[in-house]
Short mmCIF file of C-alpha atoms and ligand atoms in Angstrom, two decimals:
data_model
loop_
_atom_site.label_atom_id
_atom_site.label_comp_id
_atom_site.label_asym_id
_atom_site.label_seq_id
_atom_site.Cartn_x
_atom_site.Cartn_y
_atom_site.Cartn_z
CA MET S 1 240.21 -32.87 -0.30
CA ILE S 2 240.43 -29.72 1.82
CA ILE S 3 238.89 -26.72 0.08
CA SER S 4 240.66 -23.35 0.29
CA SER S 5 238.80 -20.73 2.31
CA SER S 6 238.33 -18.29 -0.59
CA LEU S 7 236.83 -21.04 -2.74
CA VAL S 8 234.69 -22.07 0.20
CA ARG S 9 233.28 -18.53 0.43
CA ARG S 10 232.59 -18.23 -3.30
CA VAL S 11 230.84 -21.59 -3.51
CA ALA S 12 228.86 -20.82 -0.37
CA ALA S 13 227.66 -17.52 -1.78
CA SER S 14 226.41 -19.25 -4.92
CA LEU S 15 224.47 -21.79 -2.84
CA LEU S 16 222.70 -19.24 -0.70
CA PRO S 17 219.01 -18.73 -1.37
CA GLN S 18 217.92 -15.18 -2.08
CA ARG S 19 216.46 -14.14 1.24
CA THR S 20 216.83 -11.44 3.79
CA ARG S 21 219.26 -12.03 6.66
CA SER S 22 217.37 -10.16 9.37
CA HIS S 23 217.16 -11.58 12.89
CA SER S 24 213.87 -13.07 14.04
CA SER S 25 212.88 -12.03 17.53
CA ALA S 26 210.26 -14.79 17.83
CA SER S 27 212.46 -17.76 17.01
CA THR S 28 214.00 -18.26 20.45
CA VAL S 29 210.61 -18.75 22.11
CA GLY S 30 210.11 -22.40 21.19
CA THR S 31 212.01 -25.15 19.45
CA PRO S 32 211.01 -25.90 15.89
CA PHE S 33 212.92 -29.19 15.90
CA ASP S 34 210.34 -31.89 16.47
CA LYS S 35 212.50 -34.74 15.22
CA LEU S 36 216.21 -34.77 16.12
CA GLY S 37 218.80 -37.00 14.45
CA VAL S 38 222.19 -37.74 16.03
CA ILE S 39 224.87 -39.46 13.96
CA GLY S 40 227.61 -41.34 15.83
CA LEU S 41 227.03 -42.71 19.33
CA GLY S 42 230.57 -42.61 20.69
CA LEU S 43 231.71 -40.65 23.74
CA MET S 44 229.88 -37.53 22.58
CA GLY S 45 226.96 -38.73 20.45
CA HIS S 46 225.48 -41.02 23.11
CA GLY S 47 225.50 -38.10 25.57
CA ILE S 48 223.82 -35.77 23.06
CA VAL S 49 221.07 -38.34 22.49
CA GLN S 50 220.63 -38.77 26.23
CA VAL S 51 220.33 -35.07 27.11
CA ALA S 52 218.00 -34.37 24.18
CA ALA S 53 215.76 -37.30 25.12
CA THR S 54 215.82 -36.23 28.77
CA ALA S 55 214.67 -32.72 27.86
CA SER S 56 211.92 -34.23 25.76
CA SER S 57 210.52 -36.38 28.53
CA SER S 58 211.33 -35.31 32.06
CA SER S 59 208.32 -34.25 34.11
CA SER S 60 210.64 -32.15 36.29
CA SER S 61 212.37 -30.46 33.35
CA SER S 62 212.22 -26.68 33.46
CA SER S 63 211.88 -26.61 29.68
CA SER S 64 208.65 -27.35 27.87
CA SER S 65 208.44 -31.12 28.03
CA ASN S 66 208.18 -31.74 24.31
CA VAL S 67 211.44 -30.53 22.92
CA HIS S 68 211.42 -33.50 20.54
CA SER S 69 208.82 -36.13 19.82
CA GLU S 70 211.59 -38.46 18.70
CA VAL S 71 215.38 -38.68 18.84
CA ILE S 72 216.87 -40.84 16.09
CA ALA S 73 220.17 -42.36 17.23
CA TYR S 74 222.04 -43.46 14.11
CA GLU S 75 225.23 -45.48 13.78
CA SER S 76 226.90 -46.85 10.70
CA ASN S 77 227.04 -50.41 11.99
CA ALA S 78 225.32 -52.64 14.52
CA SER S 79 228.22 -53.04 16.93
CA TYR S 80 228.72 -49.26 17.26
CA LEU S 81 224.96 -48.95 17.68
CA ASP S 82 224.91 -51.51 20.49
CA GLY S 83 227.86 -49.76 22.15
CA GLY S 84 226.01 -46.43 22.09
CA ARG S 85 222.81 -47.96 23.43
CA ASP S 86 224.73 -49.66 26.25
CA ARG S 87 226.35 -46.37 27.24
CA ILE S 88 222.99 -44.61 27.40
CA LEU S 89 221.37 -47.44 29.33
CA SER S 90 224.13 -47.62 31.91
CA SER S 91 224.15 -43.85 32.39
CA VAL S 92 220.35 -43.80 32.83
CA GLU S 93 220.46 -46.81 35.18
CA ARG S 94 223.09 -45.05 37.29
CA LEU S 95 220.89 -41.97 37.57
CA VAL S 96 217.91 -44.09 38.61
CA SER S 97 219.97 -46.04 41.17
CA ARG S 98 221.18 -42.75 42.71
CA GLY S 99 217.62 -41.40 42.91
CA LYS S 100 218.42 -38.63 40.40
CA LEU S 101 215.84 -39.85 37.92
CA THR S 102 212.52 -41.62 38.53
CA SER S 103 211.88 -44.95 36.83
CA ASN S 104 208.96 -43.35 35.00
CA ASP S 105 211.10 -40.53 33.65
CA ALA S 106 213.79 -43.05 32.66
CA GLU S 107 211.22 -45.11 30.79
CA SER S 108 209.80 -42.01 29.17
CA LEU S 109 213.20 -40.72 28.01
CA LEU S 110 214.25 -44.11 26.66
CA SER S 111 210.97 -44.35 24.75
CA LYS S 112 211.86 -41.16 22.86
CA ILE S 113 214.97 -42.78 21.34
CA THR S 114 214.88 -44.80 18.12
CA TYR S 115 218.15 -46.68 17.47
CA THR S 116 218.93 -47.41 13.86
CA THR S 117 221.60 -48.22 11.30
CA ASP S 118 219.23 -47.20 8.50
CA ARG S 119 220.12 -43.76 7.17
CA ASP S 120 216.66 -43.38 5.63
CA ALA S 121 215.36 -42.81 9.17
CA LEU S 122 217.06 -39.40 9.12
CA ASP S 123 215.38 -38.19 5.96
CA ASP S 124 212.58 -36.26 7.68
CA ALA S 125 214.50 -35.06 10.74
CA ASP S 126 214.32 -31.32 11.54
CA LEU S 127 217.77 -31.02 13.11
CA ILE S 128 220.67 -33.43 12.57
CA ILE S 129 223.80 -33.35 14.72
CA GLU S 130 226.85 -35.23 13.51
CA ALA S 131 229.25 -36.65 16.12
CA ILE S 132 231.44 -39.04 14.14
CA VAL S 133 235.20 -39.31 14.27
CA GLU S 134 237.15 -36.06 13.73
CA ASP S 135 237.99 -36.67 10.06
CA VAL S 136 237.28 -33.96 7.51
CA GLU S 137 236.81 -36.32 4.56
CA LEU S 138 234.36 -38.57 6.41
CA LYS S 139 232.37 -35.61 7.69
CA ASN S 140 232.21 -33.91 4.28
CA ASP S 141 231.09 -37.15 2.61
CA LEU S 142 228.43 -37.64 5.26
CA PHE S 143 227.05 -34.10 4.89
CA LYS S 144 227.04 -34.38 1.12
CA ASP S 145 224.87 -37.45 1.40
CA LEU S 146 222.59 -35.88 4.01
CA GLY S 147 222.20 -32.78 1.85
CA SER S 148 220.92 -34.89 -1.01
CA ARG S 149 218.51 -37.02 1.02
CA CYS S 150 217.11 -34.92 3.89
CA LYS S 151 214.15 -32.61 3.65
CA SER S 152 215.10 -29.14 2.47
CA SER S 153 214.11 -27.40 5.71
CA ALA S 154 216.36 -29.62 7.86
CA ILE S 155 219.19 -27.93 9.72
CA PHE S 156 222.56 -29.67 9.95
CA ALA S 157 225.14 -29.31 12.69
CA SER S 158 228.56 -30.72 13.43
CA ASN S 159 229.93 -31.39 16.90
CA THR S 160 233.45 -31.02 15.51
CA SER S 161 236.14 -29.98 17.99
CA SER S 162 238.42 -28.30 15.51
CA LEU S 163 237.46 -28.62 11.85
CA CYS S 164 236.32 -25.81 9.55
CA VAL S 165 232.52 -25.64 9.86
CA THR S 166 232.24 -23.61 6.63
CA ASN S 167 233.88 -26.46 4.73
CA MET S 168 231.24 -28.94 5.93
CA ALA S 169 228.47 -26.41 5.29
CA ILE S 170 229.57 -26.23 1.65
CA ALA S 171 229.71 -30.01 1.35
CA SER S 172 226.11 -30.22 2.60
CA GLY S 173 224.86 -27.97 -0.21
CA ARG S 174 222.89 -25.84 2.30
CA PRO S 175 225.39 -23.51 3.99
CA ASP S 176 222.66 -21.19 5.27
CA LYS S 177 221.20 -24.04 7.34
CA PHE S 178 224.44 -25.21 8.89
CA VAL S 179 226.04 -24.49 12.27
CA GLY S 180 228.57 -25.97 14.66
CA ILE S 181 226.99 -27.27 17.87
CA HIS S 182 229.96 -28.07 20.06
CA PHE S 183 229.16 -29.99 23.24
CA PHE S 184 231.67 -30.79 25.98
CA ASN S 185 232.65 -34.10 27.48
CA PRO S 186 230.90 -35.54 29.44
CA VAL S 187 227.81 -34.16 27.71
CA GLN S 188 225.55 -35.20 30.59
CA LEU S 189 227.46 -32.95 33.03
CA MET S 190 229.10 -30.12 31.10
CA ARG S 191 226.78 -27.14 30.75
CA LEU S 192 228.39 -25.26 27.90
CA VAL S 193 227.58 -25.56 24.21
CA GLU S 194 229.41 -23.42 21.66
CA VAL S 195 227.16 -22.53 18.75
CA VAL S 196 229.34 -21.76 15.76
CA ARG S 197 228.11 -19.57 12.95
CA THR S 198 229.76 -19.24 9.58
CA GLU S 199 229.33 -16.11 7.52
CA TYR S 200 226.62 -17.98 5.59
CA THR S 201 224.54 -19.18 8.53
CA ASP S 202 221.04 -17.75 8.35
CA PRO S 203 220.56 -15.67 11.53
CA THR S 204 217.14 -17.28 12.09
CA VAL S 205 218.74 -20.72 11.99
CA PHE S 206 221.39 -19.57 14.45
CA GLU S 207 218.78 -18.21 16.85
CA ASP S 208 216.63 -21.33 16.60
CA VAL S 209 219.64 -23.46 17.51
CA MET S 210 220.57 -21.16 20.39
CA GLY S 211 216.97 -21.48 21.63
CA TRP S 212 217.18 -25.27 21.35
CA VAL S 213 220.40 -25.34 23.39
CA GLY S 214 218.54 -23.58 26.20
CA HIS S 215 215.62 -26.00 25.92
CA ILE S 216 217.87 -28.99 26.53
CA GLY S 217 219.23 -27.31 29.64
CA LYS S 218 222.59 -26.09 28.36
CA VAL S 219 224.15 -22.64 28.17
CA GLY S 220 224.97 -21.53 24.65
CA VAL S 221 227.73 -19.19 23.62
CA SER S 222 228.23 -17.82 20.15
CA CYS S 223 231.48 -18.07 18.22
CA ARG S 224 232.59 -17.50 14.65
CA ASP S 225 234.10 -20.33 12.64
CA THR S 226 237.64 -20.03 13.96
CA PRO S 227 239.97 -22.99 14.75
CA GLY S 228 239.04 -24.55 18.09
CA PHE S 229 236.29 -21.95 18.64
CA ILE S 230 236.72 -20.59 22.18
CA VAL S 231 237.39 -23.46 24.56
CA ASN S 232 239.60 -25.73 22.46
CA ARG S 233 241.67 -22.82 21.16
CA LEU S 234 242.65 -22.17 24.78
CA LEU S 235 242.52 -25.71 26.14
CA VAL S 236 244.16 -27.96 23.54
CA PRO S 237 247.52 -26.10 23.34
CA ASN S 238 247.60 -26.40 27.12
CA LEU S 239 247.19 -30.20 26.86
CA MET S 240 250.04 -30.34 24.34
CA GLN S 241 252.31 -28.34 26.67
CA ALA S 242 251.53 -30.79 29.49
CA MET S 243 252.54 -33.71 27.22
CA SER S 244 255.78 -31.91 26.33
CA LEU S 245 256.63 -31.44 30.02
CA VAL S 246 256.34 -35.21 30.49
CA GLU S 247 258.12 -36.02 27.23
CA ARG S 248 261.13 -33.90 28.25
CA GLY S 249 261.20 -35.53 31.67
CA ASP S 250 260.62 -32.19 33.39
CA ALA S 251 257.86 -33.59 35.57
CA SER S 252 255.89 -36.81 36.04
CA ILE S 253 252.38 -37.41 34.75
CA GLY S 254 251.01 -37.45 38.29
CA ASP S 255 252.79 -34.23 39.30
CA VAL S 256 251.69 -32.33 36.18
CA ASP S 257 248.08 -33.28 36.84
CA LEU S 258 248.22 -32.65 40.57
CA SER S 259 249.79 -29.24 39.92
CA MET S 260 247.00 -28.09 37.64
CA GLN S 261 244.36 -29.39 40.04
CA LEU S 262 245.80 -27.90 43.21
CA GLY S 263 247.66 -24.96 41.71
CA ALA S 264 245.20 -23.82 39.07
CA GLY S 265 241.94 -25.23 40.41
CA HIS S 266 241.19 -27.42 37.38
CA PRO S 267 238.84 -30.34 38.09
CA MET S 268 241.14 -32.75 36.23
CA GLY S 269 244.80 -32.44 35.32
CA PRO S 270 245.60 -32.03 31.60
CA LEU S 271 246.93 -35.56 31.02
CA HIS S 272 243.95 -37.10 32.78
CA LEU S 273 241.73 -34.87 30.62
CA ALA S 274 243.56 -35.81 27.40
CA ASP S 275 242.92 -39.49 28.21
CA TYR S 276 239.32 -38.62 29.02
CA ILE S 277 238.82 -36.85 25.67
CA GLY S 278 240.62 -39.62 23.74
CA LEU S 279 244.21 -39.31 22.51
CA ASP S 280 243.08 -40.06 18.95
CA THR S 281 240.71 -37.10 19.09
CA CYS S 282 243.45 -34.87 20.59
CA SER S 283 245.78 -35.99 17.83
CA PHE S 284 243.22 -35.42 15.03
CA ILE S 285 242.65 -31.91 16.36
CA VAL S 286 246.28 -30.79 16.48
CA GLU S 287 247.35 -32.60 13.32
CA GLY S 288 244.60 -30.79 11.43
CA TRP S 289 245.67 -27.45 12.82
CA VAL S 290 249.34 -28.03 12.06
CA LYS S 291 248.43 -28.86 8.47
CA ASP S 292 246.18 -25.84 8.01
CA PHE S 293 248.14 -23.32 10.11
CA PRO S 294 251.81 -24.37 9.90
CA ASN S 295 253.08 -20.99 11.09
CA ASP S 296 251.13 -20.91 14.34
CA ALA S 297 253.61 -21.98 17.03
CA SER S 298 250.85 -22.89 19.49
CA PHE S 299 249.80 -25.75 17.19
CA TYR S 300 252.18 -28.73 17.33
CA VAL S 301 251.99 -32.48 17.90
CA PRO S 302 254.21 -33.84 20.71
CA ALA S 303 256.03 -37.06 19.77
CA ILE S 304 254.66 -38.78 22.87
CA LEU S 305 251.11 -38.22 21.61
CA LYS S 306 251.95 -39.67 18.18
CA GLN S 307 253.56 -42.73 19.78
CA LYS S 308 250.59 -43.43 22.02
CA VAL S 309 248.11 -43.15 19.16
CA GLU S 310 250.25 -45.44 16.99
CA ARG S 311 250.15 -48.03 19.80
CA ASN S 312 246.35 -47.63 20.12
CA GLU S 313 246.87 -46.27 23.63
CA LEU S 314 244.01 -43.82 23.27
CA GLY S 315 243.18 -43.28 26.95
CA ARG S 316 239.88 -44.18 28.56
CA LYS S 317 238.38 -45.71 25.42
CA THR S 318 241.11 -48.36 24.99
CA GLY S 319 242.08 -48.86 28.66
CA LYS S 320 245.50 -47.18 28.47
CA GLY S 321 246.90 -43.76 27.59
CA PHE S 322 248.79 -41.57 30.03
CA TYR S 323 246.97 -43.62 32.68
CA HIS S 324 245.64 -47.16 32.98
CA TRP S 325 241.84 -47.29 32.86
CA ASP S 326 239.29 -49.83 34.03
CA GLY S 327 236.22 -48.77 32.07
CA ASP S 328 235.52 -45.19 33.18
CA LYS S 329 237.69 -45.58 36.28
CA ARG S 330 241.16 -44.04 36.11
CA GLY S 331 244.07 -46.08 37.49
CA ASP S 332 247.78 -45.35 37.95
CA PRO S 333 249.91 -43.32 35.55
CA VAL S 334 251.68 -45.31 32.84
CA GLU S 335 255.39 -45.42 33.77
N1 LIG V 1 228.00 -39.44 32.48
C1 LIG V 1 227.05 -39.33 33.41
N2 LIG V 1 227.30 -39.09 34.69
C2 LIG V 1 228.58 -38.98 35.05
C3 LIG V 1 229.64 -39.09 34.14
C4 LIG V 1 229.30 -39.33 32.80
N3 LIG V 1 230.24 -39.46 31.84
N4 LIG V 1 230.80 -38.94 34.80
C5 LIG V 1 230.49 -38.75 36.08
N5 LIG V 1 229.15 -38.77 36.23
C6 LIG V 1 228.40 -38.60 37.47
C7 LIG V 1 229.00 -39.47 38.55
O1 LIG V 1 228.41 -40.75 38.52
C8 LIG V 1 228.67 -38.72 39.79
O2 LIG V 1 227.35 -39.00 40.15
P1 LIG V 1 227.04 -39.52 41.63
O3 LIG V 1 227.29 -38.33 42.51
O4 LIG V 1 225.63 -39.92 41.53
O5 LIG V 1 228.02 -40.62 41.89
C9 LIG V 1 228.70 -37.27 39.37
O6 LIG V 1 228.58 -37.27 37.94
C10 LIG V 1 230.01 -36.66 39.74
O7 LIG V 1 231.01 -37.58 39.34
P2 LIG V 1 232.48 -37.55 39.90
O8 LIG V 1 232.48 -37.57 41.41
O9 LIG V 1 233.32 -38.53 39.17
O10 LIG V 1 232.72 -36.15 39.38
P3 LIG V 1 233.62 -34.98 39.55
O11 LIG V 1 233.06 -34.10 40.58
O12 LIG V 1 235.03 -35.40 39.59
O13 LIG V 1 233.31 -34.35 38.12
C11 LIG V 1 233.75 -34.09 35.85
C12 LIG V 1 233.49 -35.09 36.94
C13 LIG V 1 232.51 -33.21 35.64
C14 LIG V 1 234.02 -34.88 34.58
C15 LIG V 1 234.92 -33.17 36.28
O14 LIG V 1 236.02 -33.96 36.61
C16 LIG V 1 235.30 -32.21 35.19
O15 LIG V 1 234.69 -31.17 35.01
N6 LIG V 1 236.39 -32.55 34.46
C17 LIG V 1 236.85 -31.73 33.34
C18 LIG V 1 236.00 -32.07 32.14
C19 LIG V 1 236.35 -31.21 31.00
O16 LIG V 1 237.21 -30.35 31.01
N7 LIG V 1 235.62 -31.45 29.90
C20 LIG V 1 235.88 -30.74 28.64
C21 LIG V 1 236.79 -31.58 27.80
S1 LIG V 1 237.21 -30.74 26.31
C22 LIG V 1 235.90 -31.02 25.32
O17 LIG V 1 234.96 -31.68 25.66
C23 LIG V 1 235.94 -30.37 23.99
C24 LIG V 1 236.58 -31.09 22.89
O18 LIG V 1 236.21 -30.79 21.75
C25 LIG V 1 237.68 -32.05 23.07
P1 LIG V 2 234.39 -41.55 19.43
O1 LIG V 2 235.60 -42.16 18.86
O2 LIG V 2 234.00 -41.89 20.83
O3 LIG V 2 233.12 -41.88 18.53
C1 LIG V 2 233.16 -41.59 17.15
C2 LIG V 2 232.01 -42.28 16.48
O4 LIG V 2 232.24 -42.12 15.07
C3 LIG V 2 231.95 -43.77 16.73
O5 LIG V 2 230.83 -44.03 17.54
C4 LIG V 2 231.72 -44.37 15.37
O6 LIG V 2 230.45 -44.86 15.26
C5 LIG V 2 231.75 -43.25 14.41
N1 LIG V 2 232.63 -43.58 13.32
C6 LIG V 2 233.91 -43.99 13.41
N2 LIG V 2 234.39 -44.20 12.17
C7 LIG V 2 233.39 -43.90 11.31
C8 LIG V 2 233.25 -43.92 9.93
N3 LIG V 2 234.25 -44.34 9.14
N4 LIG V 2 232.07 -43.52 9.39
C9 LIG V 2 231.06 -43.13 10.17
N5 LIG V 2 231.13 -43.11 11.51
C10 LIG V 2 232.28 -43.48 12.07
O7 LIG V 2 234.53 -39.97 19.23
P2 LIG V 2 233.92 -38.79 20.09
O8 LIG V 2 234.89 -38.47 21.16
O9 LIG V 2 232.51 -39.07 20.42
O10 LIG V 2 234.03 -37.61 19.02
C11 LIG V 2 233.02 -37.42 18.05
C12 LIG V 2 233.10 -35.98 17.56
O11 LIG V 2 232.91 -35.11 18.68
C13 LIG V 2 234.44 -35.60 16.94
O12 LIG V 2 234.22 -34.67 15.94
C14 LIG V 2 235.17 -34.96 18.12
O13 LIG V 2 236.17 -34.06 17.71
C15 LIG V 2 234.02 -34.23 18.79
N6 LIG V 2 234.20 -33.93 20.21
C16 LIG V 2 234.87 -34.81 21.01
C17 LIG V 2 235.01 -34.51 22.37
C18 LIG V 2 235.71 -35.43 23.31
O14 LIG V 2 236.06 -35.02 24.42
N7 LIG V 2 235.94 -36.68 22.96
C19 LIG V 2 234.46 -33.33 22.88
C20 LIG V 2 233.75 -32.47 22.01
C21 LIG V 2 233.64 -32.79 20.67
#
């Protein structure tokens, strides 16, 4: 069930503890999040675990070397868990083989991670970041459960690309301790993190999270809870326009991508990027927006996107989308 925004605000107000909302100037100095939990180890979650564990272990890290004593990497079932662990291991091995990470630092960062399918392991975490599939019902159910089991001081965050953060904050039962922490793909390389505050986010919580983002080596920007925040509000409609160009036969996949690389200086063309993000995720994002904001003309779902998702042609993660893929290696455009 999607809750209307006015109801969301009223319920949130009733859940807020009676406390002052003044900013704390001391809270950005350190990170109060000793134990981090990450839920979902897909494309995004495995990267979040890896960068947090790296910041907690690396002897060469510019941040204080104990950002977290432990990073709990949680998945709902064993095969997803193994997939996430494999991704982290191969990324770390690649860094070691290229001389970008010492074997000692690799060992140290891997030792910070506890892999589990047992949700009880999250009960005493200080900060929990959710990175499961972009589905509002699943996320709300998850946060409701976390709200009832986790210690009362724990802060919750969603890595959602597009969903209403306030809605999830309400479901958690602790809207003052809830933010969006939106990483970018690939997490290991992209420096930006959007930190999303709702009107109920305690300013101290917001500042602590901003401080944490800096401690793990990322650059945080602040945004209100608005659809797509900053980057996706600008980026995703652009991806949809690229799909429409191809769908109409105006230009080929290769030429659209080459044009945006050589003509606009983008590191990847938009169809390559859509495959890289995952066409299911792209589709979840725009379908949600169309449902919630039917009068906004920049939100629409191209038929070609629907067709590809229906055929499970989700891009990099299933080996075919707008391009053929061999693991992480992009092949030729799909004719
Ligand atoms: N994890 C770890 N390391 C990786 C990696 C990954 N996923 N991908 C590449 N690398 C490493 C490579 O191994 C390589 O290391 P070596 O030099 O040791 O070989 C290094 O990074 C550079 O790799 P490439 O030569 O392939 O990289 P590139 O220069 O082409 O850059 C890129 C790769 C950073 C992904 C670049 O193409 C890029 O910026 N693309 C756009 C990405 C983007 O827009 N992301 C945002 C998506 S939108 C989003 O995330 C929000 C949302 O909600 C949907
Ligand atoms: P993904 O498909 O790679 O991984 C999603 C994870 O969700 C899987 O590992 C799986 O374990 C878990 N999952 C799937 N169904 C579930 C269920 N029924 N219950 C519990 N867990 C379930 O997705 P992703 O690309 O990592 O996206 C995760 C989140 O991050 C989404 O909210 C997405 O919008 C957001 N995000 C994605 C990108 C991107 O480029 N892919 C970028 C930024 C943010």
